[in-house]
Short mmCIF file of C-alpha atoms and ligand atoms in Angstrom, two decimals:
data_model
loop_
_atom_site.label_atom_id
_atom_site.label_comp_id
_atom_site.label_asym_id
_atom_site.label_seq_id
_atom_site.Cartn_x
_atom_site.Cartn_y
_atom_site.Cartn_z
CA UNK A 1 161.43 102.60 204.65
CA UNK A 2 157.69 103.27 203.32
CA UNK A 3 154.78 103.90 204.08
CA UNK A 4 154.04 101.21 206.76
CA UNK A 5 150.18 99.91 207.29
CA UNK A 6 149.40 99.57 211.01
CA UNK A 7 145.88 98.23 211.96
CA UNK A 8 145.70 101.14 214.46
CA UNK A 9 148.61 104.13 214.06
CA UNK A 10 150.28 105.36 216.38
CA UNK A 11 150.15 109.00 217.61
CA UNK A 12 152.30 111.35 219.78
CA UNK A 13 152.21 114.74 220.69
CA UNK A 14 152.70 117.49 218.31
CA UNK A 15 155.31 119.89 218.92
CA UNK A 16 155.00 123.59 220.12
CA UNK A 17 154.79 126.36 217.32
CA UNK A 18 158.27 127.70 217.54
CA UNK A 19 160.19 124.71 219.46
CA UNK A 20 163.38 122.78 217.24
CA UNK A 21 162.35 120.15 214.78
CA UNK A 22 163.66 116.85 214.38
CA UNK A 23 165.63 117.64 210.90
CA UNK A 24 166.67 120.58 212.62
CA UNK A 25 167.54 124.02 210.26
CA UNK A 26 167.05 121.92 207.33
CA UNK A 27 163.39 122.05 208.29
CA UNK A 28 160.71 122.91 205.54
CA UNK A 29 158.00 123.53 208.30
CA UNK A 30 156.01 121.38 206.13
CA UNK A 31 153.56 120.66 208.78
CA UNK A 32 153.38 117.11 209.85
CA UNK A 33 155.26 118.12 213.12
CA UNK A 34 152.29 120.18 214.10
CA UNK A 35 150.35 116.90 213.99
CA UNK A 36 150.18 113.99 216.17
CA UNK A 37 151.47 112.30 213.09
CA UNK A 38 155.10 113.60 214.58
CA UNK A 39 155.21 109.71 215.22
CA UNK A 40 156.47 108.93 211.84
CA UNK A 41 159.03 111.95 211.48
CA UNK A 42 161.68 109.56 210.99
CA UNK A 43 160.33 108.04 208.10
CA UNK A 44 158.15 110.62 206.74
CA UNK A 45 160.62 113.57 207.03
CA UNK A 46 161.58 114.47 203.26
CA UNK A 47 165.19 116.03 205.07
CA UNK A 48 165.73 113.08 207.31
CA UNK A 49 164.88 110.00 205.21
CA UNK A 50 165.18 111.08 201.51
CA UNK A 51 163.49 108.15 199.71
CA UNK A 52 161.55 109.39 196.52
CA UNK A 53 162.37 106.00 194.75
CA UNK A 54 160.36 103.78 197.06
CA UNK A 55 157.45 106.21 197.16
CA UNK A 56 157.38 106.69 193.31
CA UNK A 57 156.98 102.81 193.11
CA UNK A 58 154.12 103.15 195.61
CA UNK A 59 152.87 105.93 194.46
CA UNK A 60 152.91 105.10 190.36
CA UNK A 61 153.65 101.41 191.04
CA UNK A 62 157.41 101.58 189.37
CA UNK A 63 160.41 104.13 189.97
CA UNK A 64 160.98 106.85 187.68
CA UNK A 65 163.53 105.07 184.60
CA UNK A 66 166.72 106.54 185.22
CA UNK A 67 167.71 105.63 181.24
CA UNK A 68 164.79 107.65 179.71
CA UNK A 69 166.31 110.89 179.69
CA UNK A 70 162.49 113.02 180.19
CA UNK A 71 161.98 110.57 183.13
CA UNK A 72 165.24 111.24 184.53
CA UNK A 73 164.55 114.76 184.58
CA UNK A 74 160.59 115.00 185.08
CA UNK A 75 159.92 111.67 187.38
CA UNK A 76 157.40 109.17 186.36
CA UNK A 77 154.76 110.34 184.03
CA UNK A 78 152.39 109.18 181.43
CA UNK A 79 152.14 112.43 179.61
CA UNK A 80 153.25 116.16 179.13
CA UNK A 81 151.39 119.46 177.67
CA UNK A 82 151.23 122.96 177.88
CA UNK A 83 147.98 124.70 178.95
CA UNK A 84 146.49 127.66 179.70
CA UNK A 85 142.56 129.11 180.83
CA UNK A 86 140.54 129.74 177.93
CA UNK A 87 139.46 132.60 180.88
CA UNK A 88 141.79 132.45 183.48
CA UNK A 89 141.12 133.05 186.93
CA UNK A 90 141.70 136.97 187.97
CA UNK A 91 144.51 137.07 191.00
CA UNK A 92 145.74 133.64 190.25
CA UNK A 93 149.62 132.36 190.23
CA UNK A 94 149.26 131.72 186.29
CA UNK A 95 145.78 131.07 185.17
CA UNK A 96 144.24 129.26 187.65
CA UNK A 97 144.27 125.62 186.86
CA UNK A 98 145.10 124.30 189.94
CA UNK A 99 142.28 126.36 191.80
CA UNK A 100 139.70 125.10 188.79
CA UNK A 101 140.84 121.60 189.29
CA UNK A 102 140.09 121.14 193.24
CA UNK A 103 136.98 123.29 192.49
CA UNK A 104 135.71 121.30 189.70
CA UNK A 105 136.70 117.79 192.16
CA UNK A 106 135.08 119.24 195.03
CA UNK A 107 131.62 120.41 192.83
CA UNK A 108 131.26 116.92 191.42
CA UNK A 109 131.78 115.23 194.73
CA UNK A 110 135.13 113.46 193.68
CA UNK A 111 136.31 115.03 197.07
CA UNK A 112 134.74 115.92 200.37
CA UNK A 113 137.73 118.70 201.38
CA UNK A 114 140.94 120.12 199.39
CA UNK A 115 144.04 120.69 201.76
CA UNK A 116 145.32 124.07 200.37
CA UNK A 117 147.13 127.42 202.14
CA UNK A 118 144.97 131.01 202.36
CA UNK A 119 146.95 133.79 203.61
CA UNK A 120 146.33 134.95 206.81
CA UNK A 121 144.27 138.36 207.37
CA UNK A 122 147.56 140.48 208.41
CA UNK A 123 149.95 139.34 206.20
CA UNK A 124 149.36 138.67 202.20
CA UNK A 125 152.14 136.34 201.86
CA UNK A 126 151.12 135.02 205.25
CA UNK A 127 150.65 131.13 204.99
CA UNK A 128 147.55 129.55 206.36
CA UNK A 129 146.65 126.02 205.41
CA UNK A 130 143.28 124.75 205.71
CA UNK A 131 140.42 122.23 204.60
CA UNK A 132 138.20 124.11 201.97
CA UNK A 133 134.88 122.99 201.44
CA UNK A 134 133.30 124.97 199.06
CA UNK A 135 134.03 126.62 196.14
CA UNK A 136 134.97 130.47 197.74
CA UNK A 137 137.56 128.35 200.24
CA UNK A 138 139.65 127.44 197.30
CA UNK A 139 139.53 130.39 195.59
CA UNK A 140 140.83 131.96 198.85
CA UNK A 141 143.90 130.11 198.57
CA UNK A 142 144.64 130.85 194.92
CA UNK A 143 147.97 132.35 194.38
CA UNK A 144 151.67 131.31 195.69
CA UNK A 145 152.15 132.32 199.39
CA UNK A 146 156.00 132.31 198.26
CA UNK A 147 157.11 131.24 201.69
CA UNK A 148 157.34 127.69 203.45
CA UNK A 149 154.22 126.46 204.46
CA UNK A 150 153.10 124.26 206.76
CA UNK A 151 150.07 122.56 204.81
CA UNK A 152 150.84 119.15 206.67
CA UNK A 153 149.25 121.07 209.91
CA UNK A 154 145.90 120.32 209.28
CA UNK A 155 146.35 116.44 208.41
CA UNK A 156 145.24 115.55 212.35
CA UNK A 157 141.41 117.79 211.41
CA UNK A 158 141.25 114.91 208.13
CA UNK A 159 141.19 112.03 210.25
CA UNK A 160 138.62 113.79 213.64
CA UNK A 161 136.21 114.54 210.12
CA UNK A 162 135.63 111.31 209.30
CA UNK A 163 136.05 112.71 205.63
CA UNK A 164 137.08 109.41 203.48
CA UNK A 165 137.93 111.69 199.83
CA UNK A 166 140.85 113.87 199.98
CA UNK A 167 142.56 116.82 197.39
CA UNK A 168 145.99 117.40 199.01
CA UNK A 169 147.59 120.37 197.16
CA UNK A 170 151.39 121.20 198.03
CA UNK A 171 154.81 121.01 197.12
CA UNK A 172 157.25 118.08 197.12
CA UNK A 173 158.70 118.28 200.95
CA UNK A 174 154.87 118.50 201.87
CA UNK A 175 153.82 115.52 199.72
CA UNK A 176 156.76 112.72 200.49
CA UNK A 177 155.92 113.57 203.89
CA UNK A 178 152.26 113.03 202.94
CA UNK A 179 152.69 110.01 201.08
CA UNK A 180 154.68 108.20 204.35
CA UNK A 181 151.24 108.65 206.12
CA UNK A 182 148.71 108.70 203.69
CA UNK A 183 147.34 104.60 204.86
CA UNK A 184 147.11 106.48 208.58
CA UNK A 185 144.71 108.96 207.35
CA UNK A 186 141.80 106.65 207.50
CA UNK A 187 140.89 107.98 203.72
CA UNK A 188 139.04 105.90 200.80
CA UNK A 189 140.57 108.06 198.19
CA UNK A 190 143.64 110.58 198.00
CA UNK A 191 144.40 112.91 195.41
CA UNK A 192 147.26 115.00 195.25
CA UNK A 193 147.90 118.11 192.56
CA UNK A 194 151.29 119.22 192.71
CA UNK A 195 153.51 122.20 191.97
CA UNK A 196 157.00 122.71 191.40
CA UNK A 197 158.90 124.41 193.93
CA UNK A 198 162.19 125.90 194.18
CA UNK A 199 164.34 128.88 196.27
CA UNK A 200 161.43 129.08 198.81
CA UNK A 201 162.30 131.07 202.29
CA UNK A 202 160.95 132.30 205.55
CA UNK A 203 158.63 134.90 205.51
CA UNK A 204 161.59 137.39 207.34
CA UNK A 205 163.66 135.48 203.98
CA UNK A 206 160.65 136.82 201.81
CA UNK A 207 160.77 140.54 203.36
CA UNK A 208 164.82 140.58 202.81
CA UNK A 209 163.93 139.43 198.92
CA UNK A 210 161.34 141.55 198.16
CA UNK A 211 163.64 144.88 200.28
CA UNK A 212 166.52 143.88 198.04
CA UNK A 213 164.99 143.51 194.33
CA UNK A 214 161.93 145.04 193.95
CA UNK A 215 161.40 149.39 194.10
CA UNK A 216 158.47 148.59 196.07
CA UNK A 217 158.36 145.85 198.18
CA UNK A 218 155.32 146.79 200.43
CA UNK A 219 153.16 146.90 197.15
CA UNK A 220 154.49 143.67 195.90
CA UNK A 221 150.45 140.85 195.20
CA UNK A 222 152.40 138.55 193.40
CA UNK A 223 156.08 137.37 191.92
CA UNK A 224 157.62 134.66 189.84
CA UNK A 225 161.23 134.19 188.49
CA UNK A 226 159.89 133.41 184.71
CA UNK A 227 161.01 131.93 181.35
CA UNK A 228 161.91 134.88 180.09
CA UNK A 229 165.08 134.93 182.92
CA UNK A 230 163.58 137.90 184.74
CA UNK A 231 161.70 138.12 187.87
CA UNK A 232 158.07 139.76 187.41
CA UNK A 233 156.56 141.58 190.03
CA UNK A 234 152.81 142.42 190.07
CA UNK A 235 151.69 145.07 192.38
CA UNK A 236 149.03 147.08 194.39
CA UNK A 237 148.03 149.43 191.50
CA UNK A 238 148.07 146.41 188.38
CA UNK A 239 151.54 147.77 187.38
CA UNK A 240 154.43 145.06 186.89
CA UNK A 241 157.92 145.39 187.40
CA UNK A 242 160.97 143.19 185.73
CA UNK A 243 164.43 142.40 187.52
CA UNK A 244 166.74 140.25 185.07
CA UNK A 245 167.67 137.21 186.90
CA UNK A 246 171.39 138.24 186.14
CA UNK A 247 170.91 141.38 187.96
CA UNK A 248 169.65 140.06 191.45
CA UNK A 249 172.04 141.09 194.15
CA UNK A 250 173.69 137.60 194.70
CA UNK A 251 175.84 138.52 197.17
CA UNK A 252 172.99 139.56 199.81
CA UNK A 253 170.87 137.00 198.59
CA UNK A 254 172.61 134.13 199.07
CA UNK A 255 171.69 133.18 202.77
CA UNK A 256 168.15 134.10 201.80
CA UNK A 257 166.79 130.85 200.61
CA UNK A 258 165.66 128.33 203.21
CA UNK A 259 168.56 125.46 204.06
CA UNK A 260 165.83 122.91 203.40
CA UNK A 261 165.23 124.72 200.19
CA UNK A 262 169.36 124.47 199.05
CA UNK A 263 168.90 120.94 200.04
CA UNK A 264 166.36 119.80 198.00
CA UNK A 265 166.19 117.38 195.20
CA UNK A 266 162.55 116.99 194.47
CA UNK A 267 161.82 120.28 192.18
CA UNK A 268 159.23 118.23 190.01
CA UNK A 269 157.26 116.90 193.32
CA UNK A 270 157.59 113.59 191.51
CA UNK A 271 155.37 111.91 194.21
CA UNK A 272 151.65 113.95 193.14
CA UNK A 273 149.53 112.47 190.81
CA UNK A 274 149.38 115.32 188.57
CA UNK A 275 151.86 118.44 188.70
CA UNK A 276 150.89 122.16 187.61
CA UNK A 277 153.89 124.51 186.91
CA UNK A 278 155.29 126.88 184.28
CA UNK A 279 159.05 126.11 183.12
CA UNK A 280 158.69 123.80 180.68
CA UNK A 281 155.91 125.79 178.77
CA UNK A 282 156.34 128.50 176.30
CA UNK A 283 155.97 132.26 177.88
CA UNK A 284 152.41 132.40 179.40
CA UNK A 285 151.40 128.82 178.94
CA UNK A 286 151.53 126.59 182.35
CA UNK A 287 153.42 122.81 182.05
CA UNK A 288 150.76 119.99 183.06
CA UNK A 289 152.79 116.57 183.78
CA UNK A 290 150.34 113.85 184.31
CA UNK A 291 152.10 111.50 186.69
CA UNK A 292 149.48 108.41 187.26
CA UNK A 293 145.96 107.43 186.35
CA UNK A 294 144.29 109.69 188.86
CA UNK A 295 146.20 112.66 187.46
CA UNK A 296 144.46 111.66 184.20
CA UNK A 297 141.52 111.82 185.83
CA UNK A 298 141.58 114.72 187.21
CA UNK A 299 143.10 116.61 184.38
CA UNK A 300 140.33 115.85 182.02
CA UNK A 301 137.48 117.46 184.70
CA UNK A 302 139.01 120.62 183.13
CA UNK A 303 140.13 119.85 179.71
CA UNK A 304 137.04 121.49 178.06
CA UNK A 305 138.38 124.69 179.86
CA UNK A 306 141.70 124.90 178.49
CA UNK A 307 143.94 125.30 175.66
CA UNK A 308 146.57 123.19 175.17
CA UNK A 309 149.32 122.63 173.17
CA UNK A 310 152.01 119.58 173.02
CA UNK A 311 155.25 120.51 175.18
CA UNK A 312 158.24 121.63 172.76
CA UNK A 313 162.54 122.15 173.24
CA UNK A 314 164.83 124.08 171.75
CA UNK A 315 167.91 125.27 172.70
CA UNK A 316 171.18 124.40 174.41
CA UNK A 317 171.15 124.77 178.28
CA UNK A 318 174.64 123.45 179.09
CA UNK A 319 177.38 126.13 178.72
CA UNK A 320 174.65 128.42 180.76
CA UNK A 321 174.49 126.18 183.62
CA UNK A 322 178.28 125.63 183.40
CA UNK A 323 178.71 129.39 183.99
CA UNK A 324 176.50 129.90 186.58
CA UNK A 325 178.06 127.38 188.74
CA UNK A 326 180.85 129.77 189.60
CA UNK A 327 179.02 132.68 189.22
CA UNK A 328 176.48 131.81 192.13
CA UNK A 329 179.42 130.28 194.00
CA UNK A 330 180.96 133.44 194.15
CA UNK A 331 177.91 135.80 194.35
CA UNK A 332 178.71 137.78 191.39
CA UNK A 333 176.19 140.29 190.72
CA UNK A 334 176.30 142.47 186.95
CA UNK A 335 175.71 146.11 186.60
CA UNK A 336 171.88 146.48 185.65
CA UNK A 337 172.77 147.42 182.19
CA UNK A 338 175.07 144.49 181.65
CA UNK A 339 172.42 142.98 183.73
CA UNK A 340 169.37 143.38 180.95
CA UNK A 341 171.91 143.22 177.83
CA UNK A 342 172.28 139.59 178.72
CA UNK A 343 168.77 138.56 179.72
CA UNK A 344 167.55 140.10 175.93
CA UNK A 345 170.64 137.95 174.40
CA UNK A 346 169.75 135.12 176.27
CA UNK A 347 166.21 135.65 175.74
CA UNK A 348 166.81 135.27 172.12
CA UNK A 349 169.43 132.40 171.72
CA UNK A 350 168.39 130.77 175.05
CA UNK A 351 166.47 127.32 176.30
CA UNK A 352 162.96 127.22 175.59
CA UNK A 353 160.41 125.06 176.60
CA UNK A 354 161.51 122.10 178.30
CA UNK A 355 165.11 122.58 177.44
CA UNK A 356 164.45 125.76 179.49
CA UNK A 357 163.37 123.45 182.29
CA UNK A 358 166.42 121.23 181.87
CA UNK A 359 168.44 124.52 182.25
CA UNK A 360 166.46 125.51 185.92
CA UNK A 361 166.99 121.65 187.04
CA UNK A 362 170.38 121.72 186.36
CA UNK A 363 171.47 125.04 188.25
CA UNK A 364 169.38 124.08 191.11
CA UNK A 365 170.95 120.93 191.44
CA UNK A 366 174.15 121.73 191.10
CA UNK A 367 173.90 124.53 193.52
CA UNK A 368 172.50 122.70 195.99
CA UNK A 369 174.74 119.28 195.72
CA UNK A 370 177.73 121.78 196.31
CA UNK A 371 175.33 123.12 199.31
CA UNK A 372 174.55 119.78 200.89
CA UNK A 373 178.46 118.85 200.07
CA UNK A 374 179.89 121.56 202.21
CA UNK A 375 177.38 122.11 205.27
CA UNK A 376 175.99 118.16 205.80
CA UNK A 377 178.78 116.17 204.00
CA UNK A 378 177.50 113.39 206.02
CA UNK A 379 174.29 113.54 204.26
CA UNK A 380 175.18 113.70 201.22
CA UNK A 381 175.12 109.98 199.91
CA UNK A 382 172.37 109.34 200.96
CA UNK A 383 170.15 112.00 201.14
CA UNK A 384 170.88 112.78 196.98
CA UNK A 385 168.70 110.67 194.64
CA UNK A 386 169.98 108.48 191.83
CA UNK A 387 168.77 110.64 189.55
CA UNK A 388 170.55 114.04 190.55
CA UNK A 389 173.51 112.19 190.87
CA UNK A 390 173.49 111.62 187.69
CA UNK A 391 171.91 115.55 186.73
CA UNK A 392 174.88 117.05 188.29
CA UNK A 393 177.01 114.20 187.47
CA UNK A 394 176.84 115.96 183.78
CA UNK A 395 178.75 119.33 185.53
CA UNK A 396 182.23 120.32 186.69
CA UNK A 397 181.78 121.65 190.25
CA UNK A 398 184.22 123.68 192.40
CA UNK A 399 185.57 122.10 195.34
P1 FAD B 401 146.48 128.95 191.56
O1 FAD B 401 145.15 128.57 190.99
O2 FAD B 401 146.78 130.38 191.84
O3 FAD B 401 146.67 128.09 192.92
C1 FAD B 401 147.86 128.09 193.65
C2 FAD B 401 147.80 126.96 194.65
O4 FAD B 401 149.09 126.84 195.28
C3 FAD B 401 146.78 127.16 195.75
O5 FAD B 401 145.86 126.09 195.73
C4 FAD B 401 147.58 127.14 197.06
O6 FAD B 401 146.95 126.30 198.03
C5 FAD B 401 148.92 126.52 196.65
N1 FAD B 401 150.06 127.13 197.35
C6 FAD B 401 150.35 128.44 197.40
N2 FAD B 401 151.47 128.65 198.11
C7 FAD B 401 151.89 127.43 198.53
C8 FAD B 401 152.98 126.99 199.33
N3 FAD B 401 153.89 127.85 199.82
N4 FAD B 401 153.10 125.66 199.59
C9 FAD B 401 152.19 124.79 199.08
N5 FAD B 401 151.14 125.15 198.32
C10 FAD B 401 150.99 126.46 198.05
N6 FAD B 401 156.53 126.24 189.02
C11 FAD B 401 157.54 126.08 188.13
O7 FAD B 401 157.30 125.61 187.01
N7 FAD B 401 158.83 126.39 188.46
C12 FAD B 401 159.16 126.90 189.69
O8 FAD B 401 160.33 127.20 189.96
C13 FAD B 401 158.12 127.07 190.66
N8 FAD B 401 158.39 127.52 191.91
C14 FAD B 401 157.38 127.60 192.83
C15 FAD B 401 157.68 127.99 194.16
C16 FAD B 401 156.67 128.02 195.13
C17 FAD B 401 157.01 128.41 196.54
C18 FAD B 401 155.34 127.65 194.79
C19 FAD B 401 154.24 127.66 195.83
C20 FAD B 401 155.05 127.30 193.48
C21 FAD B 401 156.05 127.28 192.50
N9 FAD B 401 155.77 126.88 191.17
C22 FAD B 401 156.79 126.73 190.26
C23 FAD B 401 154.37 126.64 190.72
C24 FAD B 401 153.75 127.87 190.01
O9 FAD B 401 154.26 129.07 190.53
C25 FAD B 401 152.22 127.90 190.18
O10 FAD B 401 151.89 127.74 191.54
C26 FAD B 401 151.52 126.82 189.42
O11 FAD B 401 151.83 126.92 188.05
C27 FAD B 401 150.00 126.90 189.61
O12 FAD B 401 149.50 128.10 189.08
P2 FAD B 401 147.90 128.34 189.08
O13 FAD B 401 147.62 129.69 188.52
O14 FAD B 401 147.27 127.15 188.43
O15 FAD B 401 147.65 128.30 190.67
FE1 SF4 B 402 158.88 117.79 210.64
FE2 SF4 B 402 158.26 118.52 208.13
FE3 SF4 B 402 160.16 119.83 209.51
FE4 SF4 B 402 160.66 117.36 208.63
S1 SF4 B 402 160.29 119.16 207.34
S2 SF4 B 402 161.12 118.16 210.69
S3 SF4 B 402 158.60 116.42 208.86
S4 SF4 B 402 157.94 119.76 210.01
#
């Protein structure tokens, strides 16, 4: 079912901080439970009512085509690049474009608010979602708070503003559950800038991450599991730190990610209207996929600002992927030597660019369709798109 269009919605009463949700531990804490917009869980609910085709055809007016083998991967889109600042923003993710977007929509009136997440003042990874209206707001909010977050929370303050031109930024739970309710919001015009998203966790998930891979996680600003197969850490003091994916300590970190995380299917967030990520880029550079006309739109506010380059493959992902299906199964973790020998080898000989993308997809999917298999069989039909059926369709999984 879609997004329905009644003359008046409906409300009901938002649940407690703390109490069980309706999709239960396969929750995201996206936020729209913290809203009176609860109403539509059943619908909206990206865990209880998987149902990214109809929304891509409402969104983009057609489905993603299942036969085009970039769509079938990457979702609808009317164009791919890689980008980067000319100066990027200091203390962003990458370089900042998302934060220079909604700042650049917001300064030329495009938008009257941008729904984005600030940390809160205890906690740096602490997520706090809120309506920025000026310029400093959104800067506040640059950089991942690598932990779910429930953005969704402040929908109910969109509608009580009477604001009628909306920036939603988030990730893809957040935005199919956004794009069930966006006719309820009483808005003229939505945007919405997406990012990838993939392996998030709780913030007591984050703490057991950060304890068990980096030498110091209290000092830890800023992390991302990059191109290069290592995860880079940023800290206090400027320094950075690399841990080779291989070497990550599988076995203890296999309950860390979130269950709604190992259940998801939407790593693209094929339902924005213009997505900002890194894997399909070359080292350094950030991926743009422009989804839709308003993701055209928005892109070219900040075109003069960036450098660009078109999007590039090379490689062979498969017999990688094929490997690490077991390997993750059974929580193998290397020596750190044996560790960094093969991140340099497959550094060298490995997927680039989008093939590299192809390569994160894959392991991701196949991961989690063995996840979904085992703890919700009953889900699984259902809740697994076309598309990655066919993804891990490609793959030889263990029972
Ligand atoms: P900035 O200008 O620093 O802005 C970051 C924006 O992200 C802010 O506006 C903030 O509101 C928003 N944000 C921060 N944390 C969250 C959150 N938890 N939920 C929703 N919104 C948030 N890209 C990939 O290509 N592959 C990945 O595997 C991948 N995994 C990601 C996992 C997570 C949890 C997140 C949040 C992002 C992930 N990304 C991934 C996107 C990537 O890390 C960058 O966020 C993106 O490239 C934008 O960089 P920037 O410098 O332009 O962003
Ligand atoms: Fe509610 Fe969002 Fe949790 Fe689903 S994921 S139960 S919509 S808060």
């Amino acid at each position: 079912m879609t997004s329905v269009d009644f003359p008046k919605h409906k409300k009901a009463k938002a649940l407690k901080p703390g109490s069980r949700r309706p999709a239960k531990e396969l929750c995201s804490e996206c936020g729209l439970c913290d809203t009176y917009y609860i109403h539509y869980v059943k619908e909206a609910c990206a865990f209880i009512n998987q149902q990214v085709d109809e929304l891509e055809a409402q969104t983009h007016t057609r489905s993603r085509d299942l036969d085009n083998a970039d769509e079938l991967y990457f979702g609808v889109h009317q164009s791919m690049m890689a980008a980067r600042k000319q100066q990027p923003i200091p203390g962003a993710q990458w370089t900042g474009i998302v934060s220079t977007i909604a700042i650049e929509m917001l300064n030329r009136g495009m938008v009257e608010g941008v729904v984005c997440v600030q940390n809160t003042k205890e906690d740096r990874f602490g997520p706090m979602p809120v309506i920025a209206r000026t310029p400093e707001e959104i800067l506040a909010a640059r950089v991942n708070k690598p932990t779910l977050s429930p953005n969704l929370s402040v929908l109910e303050q969109v509608e009580k503003s009477g604001m009628k031109r909306l920036l939603v930024i988030g990730v893809g739970c957040q935005i199919q559950a956004l794009r069930t309710v966006e006719k309820q919001l009483g808005l003229e015009k939505l945007y919405v800038l997406g990012t990838p998203c993939v392996d998030n966790v709780t913030r007591a998930g984050l703490q057991k991450f950060l304890e068990t891979t980096s030498r110091s996680p209290d000092t830890v600003v800023h992390y991302e599991f990059m191109q290069d197969f290592r995860v880079h850490f940023k800290h206090e003091d400027g320094s950075t730190e690399t841990v080779p994916f291989f070497g990550l300590k599988t076995n203890q970190l296999k309950d860390v990610f979130a269950p709604s995380c190992m259940s998801c299917f939407d790593y693209v967030n094929s339902l924005a209207d213009l997505v900002v990520g890194y894997m399909g880029a070359p080292f350094g550079w950030q991926w743009i996929v422009v989804r839709n006309e308003r993701g055209r739109e928005m892109l070219e506010l900040v075109k003069d600002q960036l450098e660009t380059q078109p999007v590039m493959s090379k490689g062979d992902r498969t017999a990688a992927v094929q490997q690490s299906i077991p390997a993750y199964d059974k929580g193998v973790t290397l020596p750190m030597w044996a560790a960094k020998l093969m991140g340099v080898v497959i550094e060298k000989i490995g997927p680039k660019g989008l093939e590299y993308a192809r390569f994160s997809i894959d392991s991701h999917f196949t991961r989690n369709y063995l996840y979904v298999k085992r703890n919700h069989p009953e889900k699984l039909e259902e809740h697994v798109p076309e598309y990655a059926k066919r993804i891990v369709g490609q793959y030889k999984l263990p029972e």
